[in-house]
PDB file of C-alpha atoms in Angstrom:
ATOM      1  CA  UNK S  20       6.827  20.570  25.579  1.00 68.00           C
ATOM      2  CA  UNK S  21       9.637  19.581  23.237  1.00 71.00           C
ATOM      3  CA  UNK S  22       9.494  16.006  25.015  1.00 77.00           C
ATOM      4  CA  UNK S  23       5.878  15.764  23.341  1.00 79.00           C
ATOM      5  CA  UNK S  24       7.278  17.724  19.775  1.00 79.00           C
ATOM      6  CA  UNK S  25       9.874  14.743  19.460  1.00 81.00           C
ATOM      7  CA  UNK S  26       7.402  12.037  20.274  1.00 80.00           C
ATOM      8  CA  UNK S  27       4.679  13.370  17.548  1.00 82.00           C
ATOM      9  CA  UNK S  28       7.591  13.471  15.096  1.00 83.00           C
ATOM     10  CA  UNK S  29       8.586  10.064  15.658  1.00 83.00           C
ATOM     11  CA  UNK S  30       5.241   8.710  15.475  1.00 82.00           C
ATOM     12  CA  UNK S  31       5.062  10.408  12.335  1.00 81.00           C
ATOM     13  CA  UNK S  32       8.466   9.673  11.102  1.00 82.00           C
ATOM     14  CA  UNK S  33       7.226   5.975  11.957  1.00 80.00           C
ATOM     15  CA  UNK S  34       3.999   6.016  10.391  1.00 77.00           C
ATOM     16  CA  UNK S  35       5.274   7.342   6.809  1.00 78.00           C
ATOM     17  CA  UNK S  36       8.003   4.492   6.977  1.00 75.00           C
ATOM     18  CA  UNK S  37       5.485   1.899   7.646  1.00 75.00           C
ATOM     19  CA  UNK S  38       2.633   2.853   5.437  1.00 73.00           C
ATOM     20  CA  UNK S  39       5.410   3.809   2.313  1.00 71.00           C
ATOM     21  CA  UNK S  40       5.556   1.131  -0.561  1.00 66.00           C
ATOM     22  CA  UNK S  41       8.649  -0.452  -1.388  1.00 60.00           C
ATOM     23  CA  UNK S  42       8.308  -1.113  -4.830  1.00 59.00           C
ATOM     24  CA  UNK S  43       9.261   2.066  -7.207  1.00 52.00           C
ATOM     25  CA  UNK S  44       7.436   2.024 -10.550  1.00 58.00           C
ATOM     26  CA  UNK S  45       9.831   2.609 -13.781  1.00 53.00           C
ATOM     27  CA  UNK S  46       8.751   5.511 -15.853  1.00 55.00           C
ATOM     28  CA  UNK S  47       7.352   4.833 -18.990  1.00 59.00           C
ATOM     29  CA  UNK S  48       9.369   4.634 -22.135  1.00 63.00           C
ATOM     30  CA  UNK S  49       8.536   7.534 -24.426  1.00 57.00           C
ATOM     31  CA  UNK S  50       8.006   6.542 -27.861  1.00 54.00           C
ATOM     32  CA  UNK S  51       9.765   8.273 -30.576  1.00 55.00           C
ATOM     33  CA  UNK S  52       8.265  11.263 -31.764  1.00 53.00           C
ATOM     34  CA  UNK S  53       8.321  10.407 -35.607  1.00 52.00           C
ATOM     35  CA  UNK S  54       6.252   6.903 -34.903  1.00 50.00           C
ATOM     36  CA  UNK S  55       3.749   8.379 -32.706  1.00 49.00           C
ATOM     37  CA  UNK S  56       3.028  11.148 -35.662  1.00 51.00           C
ATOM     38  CA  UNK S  57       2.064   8.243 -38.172  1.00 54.00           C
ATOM     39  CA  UNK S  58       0.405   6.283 -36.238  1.00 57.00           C
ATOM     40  CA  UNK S  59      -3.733   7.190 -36.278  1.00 58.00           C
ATOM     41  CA  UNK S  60      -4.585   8.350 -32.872  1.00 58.00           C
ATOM     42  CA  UNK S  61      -5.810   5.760 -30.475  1.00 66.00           C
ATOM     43  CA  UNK S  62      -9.402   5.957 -28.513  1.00 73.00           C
ATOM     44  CA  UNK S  63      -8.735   7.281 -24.960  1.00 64.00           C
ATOM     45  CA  UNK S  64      -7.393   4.189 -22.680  1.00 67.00           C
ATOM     46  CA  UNK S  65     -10.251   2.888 -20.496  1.00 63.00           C
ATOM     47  CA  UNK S  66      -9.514   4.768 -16.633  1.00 67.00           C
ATOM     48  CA  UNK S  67      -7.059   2.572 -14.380  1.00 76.00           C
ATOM     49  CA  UNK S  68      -9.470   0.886 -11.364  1.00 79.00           C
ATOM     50  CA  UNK S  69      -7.763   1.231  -8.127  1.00 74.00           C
ATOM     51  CA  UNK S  70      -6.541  -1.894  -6.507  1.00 85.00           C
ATOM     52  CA  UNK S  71      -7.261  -3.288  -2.933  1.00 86.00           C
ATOM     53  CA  UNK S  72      -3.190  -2.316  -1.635  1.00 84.00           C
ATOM     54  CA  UNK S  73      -3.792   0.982  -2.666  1.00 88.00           C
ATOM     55  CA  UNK S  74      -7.263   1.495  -1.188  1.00 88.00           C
ATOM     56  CA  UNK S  75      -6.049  -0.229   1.697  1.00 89.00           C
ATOM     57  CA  UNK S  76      -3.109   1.841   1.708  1.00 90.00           C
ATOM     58  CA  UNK S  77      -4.926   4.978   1.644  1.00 90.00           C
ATOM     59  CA  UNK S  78      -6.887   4.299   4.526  1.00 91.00           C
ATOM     60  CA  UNK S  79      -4.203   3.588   6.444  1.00 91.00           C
ATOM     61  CA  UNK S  80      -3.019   6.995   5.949  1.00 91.00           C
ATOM     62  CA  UNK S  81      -5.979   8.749   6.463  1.00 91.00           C
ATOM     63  CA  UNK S  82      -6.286   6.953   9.875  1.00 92.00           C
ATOM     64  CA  UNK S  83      -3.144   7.706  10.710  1.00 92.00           C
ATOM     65  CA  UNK S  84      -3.786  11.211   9.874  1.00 91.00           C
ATOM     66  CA  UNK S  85      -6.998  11.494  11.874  1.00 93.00           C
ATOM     67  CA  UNK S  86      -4.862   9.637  14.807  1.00 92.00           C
ATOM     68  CA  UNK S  87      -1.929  12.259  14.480  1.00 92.00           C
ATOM     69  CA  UNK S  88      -4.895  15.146  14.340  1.00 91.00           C
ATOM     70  CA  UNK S  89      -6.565  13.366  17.627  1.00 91.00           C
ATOM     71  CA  UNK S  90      -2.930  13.326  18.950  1.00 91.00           C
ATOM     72  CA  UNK S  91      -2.358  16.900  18.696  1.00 88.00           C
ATOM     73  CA  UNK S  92      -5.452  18.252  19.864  1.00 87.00           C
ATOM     74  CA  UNK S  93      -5.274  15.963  23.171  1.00 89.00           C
ATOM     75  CA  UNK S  94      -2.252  16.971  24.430  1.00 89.00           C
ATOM     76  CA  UNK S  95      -3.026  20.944  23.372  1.00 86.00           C
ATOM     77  CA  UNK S  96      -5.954  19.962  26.115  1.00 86.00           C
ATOM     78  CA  UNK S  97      -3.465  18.299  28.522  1.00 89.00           C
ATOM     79  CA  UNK S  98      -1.361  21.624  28.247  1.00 89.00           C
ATOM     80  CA  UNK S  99      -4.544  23.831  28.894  1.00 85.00           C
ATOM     81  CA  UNK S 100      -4.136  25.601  26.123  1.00 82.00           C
ATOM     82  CA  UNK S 101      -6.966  26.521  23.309  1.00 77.00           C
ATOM     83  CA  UNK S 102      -7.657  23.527  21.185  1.00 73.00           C
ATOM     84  CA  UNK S 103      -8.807  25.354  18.116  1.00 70.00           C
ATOM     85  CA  UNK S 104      -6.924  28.867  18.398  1.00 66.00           C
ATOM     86  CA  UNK S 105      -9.626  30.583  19.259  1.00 65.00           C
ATOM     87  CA  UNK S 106     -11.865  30.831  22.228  1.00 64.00           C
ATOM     88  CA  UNK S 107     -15.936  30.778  22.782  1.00 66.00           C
ATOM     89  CA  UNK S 108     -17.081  34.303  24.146  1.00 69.00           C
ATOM     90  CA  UNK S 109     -19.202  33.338  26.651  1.00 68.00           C
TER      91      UNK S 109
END
């Protein structure tokens, strides 16, 4: 049992180093307080479209997620035990 419990964890310790970005974005600069009161206030910026490395890079994650999931409930059957925590009445 803690043979599988170390595997999982490297798998996932593997999968969040893989699918992690290396680039870190800077914060934004704040502006000084006394220029952004005398300036008129701007229209609403237009919404941000998402970009194919991040869509990409969210599907990887959900599929390693569903993978990790699948992982888990398979060897739960392996060990014979319930699957969901909790059992049909039959």
């Amino acid at each position: 049992m803690w043979g599988i419990g170390r595997l999982l964890a490297g798998v996932a310790i593997a999968l969040s180093l893989l699918f992690t970005p290396l680039t870190a974005e800077a914060p934004a600069e704040a502006a000084p307080v006394a220029v952004v009161a005398q300036q008129p206030t701007p229209e609403a910026p237009a919404p941000e479209r998402e970009t194919d490395a991040e869509r990409n890079q969210r599907t990887a994650m959900g599929v390693a997620g569903l993978v990790l999931i699948g992982v888990v409930l398979l060897s739960r059957k392996l060990r014979k035990k319930p699957m969901l925590f909790f059992e049909k009445k039959k």
